[in-house]
Amino acid sequence: MTPPAPRDPSRLALQAFGRRLAEVRKERGLSQKAIAVELGVSDDVVSKYERGAHAPKIETLVRLRAVLAVSLDYLLAGVPTSGIKDARLLRWARAADQLPAEQRELAALALETLVQTFRKTGERESAAGGGT
């Protein structure tokens, strides 16, 4: 009996990248075709990335990061992200983070106020509906 061939670490890393790419793409509600259009490649190429059959160029990785609003650390190594799954919210959070300190503080306060208002509205609606 011959021992099983050792697994190629590069191949394993590429396959893991592909799994993470597919996971994030699906979380964002995007098709392979939509990603392909954004990257300027065919959807077959995106499929190869997700299967771990082909590695994207660095320029493509950078564009993927922007399209998916995810860190390269996560795509390449599985390092957990901030937890924000909505690509629009993540883009706006990153944009707000680049503002001058005073404007950044105002943006954070505005968002905090909105979220608190929505939570209170939801709590009131739940309480009103809970008795019926």
Short mmCIF file of C-alpha atoms in Angstrom, two decimals:
data_model
loop_
_atom_site.label_atom_id
_atom_site.label_comp_id
_atom_site.label_asym_id
_atom_site.label_seq_id
_atom_site.Cartn_x
_atom_site.Cartn_y
_atom_site.Cartn_z
CA MET A 1 0.00 0.00 0.00
CA THR A 2 1.35 3.41 -0.90
CA PRO A 3 0.90 6.24 1.56
CA PRO A 4 -1.36 9.10 0.47
CA ALA A 5 0.41 11.94 -1.30
CA PRO A 6 1.11 14.91 0.93
CA ARG A 7 -1.29 17.80 0.43
CA ASP A 8 0.22 20.80 -1.31
CA PRO A 9 -0.04 23.80 1.08
CA SER A 10 -0.37 26.22 -1.84
CA ARG A 11 -3.27 24.24 -3.26
CA LEU A 12 -4.96 24.06 0.15
CA ALA A 13 -4.58 27.83 0.60
CA LEU A 14 -6.03 28.48 -2.86
CA GLN A 15 -9.01 26.23 -2.14
CA ALA A 16 -9.62 27.96 1.21
CA PHE A 17 -9.48 31.34 -0.56
CA GLY A 18 -12.05 30.07 -3.06
CA ARG A 19 -14.39 28.91 -0.30
CA ARG A 20 -14.15 32.27 1.47
CA LEU A 21 -14.69 34.14 -1.80
CA ALA A 22 -17.85 32.13 -2.56
CA GLU A 23 -19.10 32.59 1.01
CA VAL A 24 -18.67 36.37 0.97
CA ARG A 25 -20.13 36.67 -2.53
CA LYS A 26 -23.25 34.78 -1.46
CA GLU A 27 -23.54 36.77 1.80
CA ARG A 28 -23.53 39.93 -0.30
CA GLY A 29 -26.21 38.49 -2.57
CA LEU A 30 -24.01 38.69 -5.66
CA SER A 31 -23.77 36.26 -8.55
CA GLN A 32 -20.54 35.09 -10.12
CA LYS A 33 -21.60 37.04 -13.21
CA ALA A 34 -21.99 40.27 -11.19
CA ILE A 35 -18.51 39.83 -9.69
CA ALA A 36 -17.10 39.03 -13.14
CA VAL A 37 -18.55 42.24 -14.60
CA GLU A 38 -17.04 44.31 -11.77
CA LEU A 39 -13.65 42.65 -12.25
CA GLY A 40 -13.71 42.72 -16.04
CA VAL A 41 -13.33 38.93 -16.33
CA SER A 42 -15.63 36.11 -17.39
CA ASP A 43 -17.90 34.37 -14.88
CA ASP A 44 -15.95 31.19 -15.70
CA VAL A 45 -12.84 32.85 -14.23
CA VAL A 46 -14.73 33.71 -11.04
CA SER A 47 -15.90 30.09 -10.89
CA LYS A 48 -12.27 28.94 -11.17
CA TYR A 49 -11.29 31.28 -8.31
CA GLU A 50 -14.05 29.82 -6.13
CA ARG A 51 -13.07 26.24 -6.94
CA GLY A 52 -9.44 26.96 -6.14
CA ALA A 53 -8.44 26.13 -9.71
CA HIS A 54 -6.98 29.54 -10.51
CA ALA A 55 -5.34 32.31 -8.46
CA PRO A 56 -6.28 35.93 -9.16
CA LYS A 57 -3.61 38.51 -9.86
CA ILE A 58 -2.85 41.04 -7.13
CA GLU A 59 -4.68 43.80 -9.02
CA THR A 60 -7.74 41.56 -9.21
CA LEU A 61 -7.55 40.80 -5.49
CA VAL A 62 -7.53 44.51 -4.72
CA ARG A 63 -10.59 45.04 -6.91
CA LEU A 64 -12.29 42.01 -5.32
CA ARG A 65 -11.73 43.50 -1.90
CA ALA A 66 -13.44 46.71 -2.97
CA VAL A 67 -16.32 45.00 -4.79
CA LEU A 68 -17.06 42.71 -1.84
CA ALA A 69 -16.21 45.30 0.84
CA VAL A 70 -14.10 42.74 2.68
CA SER A 71 -10.51 42.74 3.88
CA LEU A 72 -7.75 40.98 2.01
CA ASP A 73 -6.76 39.48 5.36
CA TYR A 74 -10.06 37.65 5.42
CA LEU A 75 -10.05 36.58 1.77
CA LEU A 76 -6.46 35.35 1.83
CA ALA A 77 -6.01 34.06 5.35
CA GLY A 78 -9.42 33.83 6.96
CA VAL A 79 -8.66 36.54 9.53
CA PRO A 80 -12.05 37.62 10.87
CA THR A 81 -13.47 40.89 9.58
CA SER A 82 -15.31 43.62 11.40
CA GLY A 83 -18.52 41.64 11.25
CA ILE A 84 -20.36 44.12 9.04
CA LYS A 85 -21.92 42.02 6.31
CA ASP A 86 -23.85 44.71 4.43
CA ALA A 87 -21.46 45.98 1.77
CA ARG A 88 -23.05 49.45 1.64
CA LEU A 89 -22.81 49.93 5.39
CA LEU A 90 -19.21 48.77 5.36
CA ARG A 91 -18.30 51.16 2.52
CA TRP A 92 -19.94 54.10 4.34
CA ALA A 93 -18.26 53.14 7.63
CA ARG A 94 -14.89 53.09 5.87
CA ALA A 95 -15.65 56.41 4.18
CA ALA A 96 -16.69 57.98 7.50
CA ASP A 97 -13.51 56.67 9.10
CA GLN A 98 -11.50 58.78 6.63
CA LEU A 99 -13.23 62.04 7.60
CA PRO A 100 -11.54 64.63 9.83
CA ALA A 101 -12.03 63.88 13.54
CA GLU A 102 -14.84 66.41 14.14
CA GLN A 103 -16.84 65.24 11.12
CA ARG A 104 -16.17 61.59 12.00
CA GLU A 105 -17.61 62.21 15.48
CA LEU A 106 -20.73 63.85 14.01
CA ALA A 107 -21.21 60.95 11.59
CA ALA A 108 -20.90 58.44 14.45
CA LEU A 109 -23.40 60.38 16.59
CA ALA A 110 -25.85 60.58 13.69
CA LEU A 111 -25.63 56.83 13.09
CA GLU A 112 -25.94 56.11 16.81
CA THR A 113 -29.07 58.27 16.99
CA LEU A 114 -30.62 56.54 13.96
CA VAL A 115 -29.96 53.05 15.30
CA GLN A 116 -31.32 53.93 18.75
CA THR A 117 -34.45 55.44 17.19
CA PHE A 118 -35.05 52.36 15.04
CA ARG A 119 -34.54 50.06 18.03
CA LYS A 120 -37.02 52.04 20.15
CA THR A 121 -39.55 52.03 17.32
CA GLY A 122 -39.13 48.27 16.95
CA GLU A 123 -39.51 47.74 20.70
CA ARG A 124 -42.72 49.81 20.76
CA GLU A 125 -44.13 47.91 17.80
CA SER A 126 -43.26 44.58 19.44
CA ALA A 127 -44.85 45.63 22.72
CA ALA A 128 -48.00 46.86 20.96
CA GLY A 129 -48.28 43.69 18.89
CA GLY A 130 -47.36 41.35 21.73
CA GLY A 131 -50.68 41.75 23.52
CA THR A 132 -52.86 40.66 20.61
#
